[in-house]
Amino acid sequence: MNIMITNFHTGNGGGHTTYIMNIVKYFDYNKGKLFVACPPESRLYKELISSGFNNVFPLYFPNERLKPPSLDGDFDFNFLTYARLRGAWFDDFQSSAPKCANPPTSVGGS
């Protein structure tokens, strides 16, 4: 079994650095391989390298929001409406969504 842990924090970090370092320290290498991907300037990356952990990969994670998919049908509109009600937010949702003749008044009901 291979496990990849990702961490996008670039700075000094915090609890996540301690948490991941403990996972690396106590991981049973007989049951699988552990890999960590994080930005090379992060405290986590520096600590992993200095501890002799070889399966660390320098990786940047983009910090930009995704554009919503094209809305070409009622199902797509209802799905994104539901996602927004559940807390998701898309920057250009209002400007990119086509005008719906009969927008739903509730999600999940009949």
Short mmCIF file of C-alpha atoms in Angstrom, two decimals:
data_model
loop_
_atom_site.label_atom_id
_atom_site.label_comp_id
_atom_site.label_asym_id
_atom_site.label_seq_id
_atom_site.Cartn_x
_atom_site.Cartn_y
_atom_site.Cartn_z
CA MET A 1 0.00 0.00 0.00
CA ASN A 2 1.29 3.45 -0.93
CA ILE A 3 0.13 6.56 0.94
CA MET A 4 0.65 10.14 -0.28
CA ILE A 5 0.26 12.97 2.22
CA THR A 6 -0.06 16.43 0.73
CA ASN A 7 0.46 19.73 2.51
CA PHE A 8 0.01 23.09 0.78
CA HIS A 9 1.27 25.40 3.57
CA THR A 10 4.35 27.33 2.46
CA GLY A 11 5.45 29.05 5.65
CA ASN A 12 6.47 28.07 9.13
CA GLY A 13 3.38 25.94 9.48
CA GLY A 14 1.78 24.96 12.71
CA GLY A 15 0.05 21.88 14.02
CA HIS A 16 -0.03 20.21 10.63
CA THR A 17 3.77 20.04 10.51
CA THR A 18 3.92 18.30 13.89
CA TYR A 19 1.06 16.02 12.91
CA ILE A 20 2.68 14.89 9.63
CA MET A 21 6.11 14.52 11.23
CA ASN A 22 4.59 12.15 13.81
CA ILE A 23 2.90 10.13 11.08
CA VAL A 24 6.26 9.80 9.31
CA LYS A 25 7.99 8.89 12.56
CA TYR A 26 5.57 6.15 13.58
CA PHE A 27 4.57 4.81 10.16
CA ASP A 28 5.09 1.06 9.79
CA TYR A 29 7.22 0.80 6.65
CA ASN A 30 6.63 -2.96 6.52
CA LYS A 31 3.00 -2.36 5.56
CA GLY A 32 3.58 0.12 2.78
CA LYS A 33 5.34 3.19 1.52
CA LEU A 34 4.69 6.72 2.70
CA PHE A 35 5.22 9.78 0.49
CA VAL A 36 4.86 13.47 1.33
CA ALA A 37 4.39 16.29 -1.17
CA CYS A 38 4.75 19.88 0.03
CA PRO A 39 6.25 23.22 -1.06
CA PRO A 40 10.07 23.22 -0.79
CA GLU A 41 10.18 26.40 1.32
CA SER A 42 7.81 24.98 3.96
CA ARG A 43 8.98 24.05 7.43
CA LEU A 44 7.61 20.54 6.85
CA TYR A 45 9.81 20.01 3.79
CA LYS A 46 12.91 21.23 5.63
CA GLU A 47 12.22 19.02 8.65
CA LEU A 48 11.58 15.96 6.50
CA ILE A 49 14.82 16.46 4.57
CA SER A 50 16.86 17.05 7.74
CA SER A 51 15.38 13.92 9.36
CA GLY A 52 16.56 11.77 6.44
CA PHE A 53 13.10 11.03 5.03
CA ASN A 54 13.68 10.22 1.35
CA ASN A 55 10.12 10.12 0.01
CA VAL A 56 9.43 13.85 0.07
CA PHE A 57 8.57 15.69 -3.13
CA PRO A 58 8.77 19.47 -3.65
CA LEU A 59 5.37 20.44 -5.01
CA TYR A 60 3.41 23.68 -5.24
CA PHE A 61 -0.35 23.74 -5.02
CA PRO A 62 -2.09 26.48 -7.02
CA ASN A 63 -4.05 28.95 -4.94
CA GLU A 64 -6.86 29.81 -7.31
CA ARG A 65 -10.53 29.01 -7.43
CA LEU A 66 -11.86 26.78 -10.14
CA LYS A 67 -14.34 28.12 -12.64
CA PRO A 68 -17.73 26.40 -12.57
CA PRO A 69 -18.53 24.01 -15.39
CA SER A 70 -20.75 25.17 -18.21
CA LEU A 71 -24.39 24.99 -17.26
CA ASP A 72 -26.25 23.49 -20.15
CA GLY A 73 -29.19 21.81 -18.50
CA ASP A 74 -31.47 21.69 -15.51
CA PHE A 75 -29.47 18.96 -13.75
CA ASP A 76 -26.28 21.05 -13.87
CA PHE A 77 -28.08 24.11 -12.54
CA ASN A 78 -29.68 22.13 -9.71
CA PHE A 79 -26.38 20.48 -8.83
CA LEU A 80 -24.52 23.79 -8.53
CA THR A 81 -27.41 25.35 -6.64
CA TYR A 82 -27.22 22.47 -4.17
CA ALA A 83 -23.43 22.86 -3.91
CA ARG A 84 -23.82 26.57 -3.16
CA LEU A 85 -26.42 25.86 -0.48
CA ARG A 86 -23.99 23.39 1.10
CA GLY A 87 -21.27 26.06 1.31
CA ALA A 88 -19.42 25.89 -2.00
CA TRP A 89 -18.76 29.20 -3.73
CA PHE A 90 -17.67 29.96 -7.25
CA ASP A 91 -16.29 33.41 -8.12
CA ASP A 92 -18.04 33.83 -11.43
CA PHE A 93 -21.14 31.77 -10.77
CA GLN A 94 -23.61 34.59 -11.36
CA SER A 95 -21.89 35.95 -14.45
CA SER A 96 -21.29 32.60 -16.14
CA ALA A 97 -24.59 30.89 -15.36
CA PRO A 98 -27.22 31.09 -18.06
CA LYS A 99 -30.54 32.58 -17.10
CA CYS A 100 -32.96 29.84 -16.15
CA ALA A 101 -36.62 30.35 -17.10
CA ASN A 102 -37.88 28.39 -14.09
CA PRO A 103 -35.21 28.32 -11.38
CA PRO A 104 -35.78 25.76 -8.62
CA THR A 105 -37.17 27.08 -5.36
CA SER A 106 -35.83 24.18 -3.29
CA VAL A 107 -33.21 21.51 -3.69
CA GLY A 108 -33.82 17.81 -3.21
CA GLY A 109 -37.58 18.03 -2.87
CA SER A 110 -40.35 17.45 -5.33
#
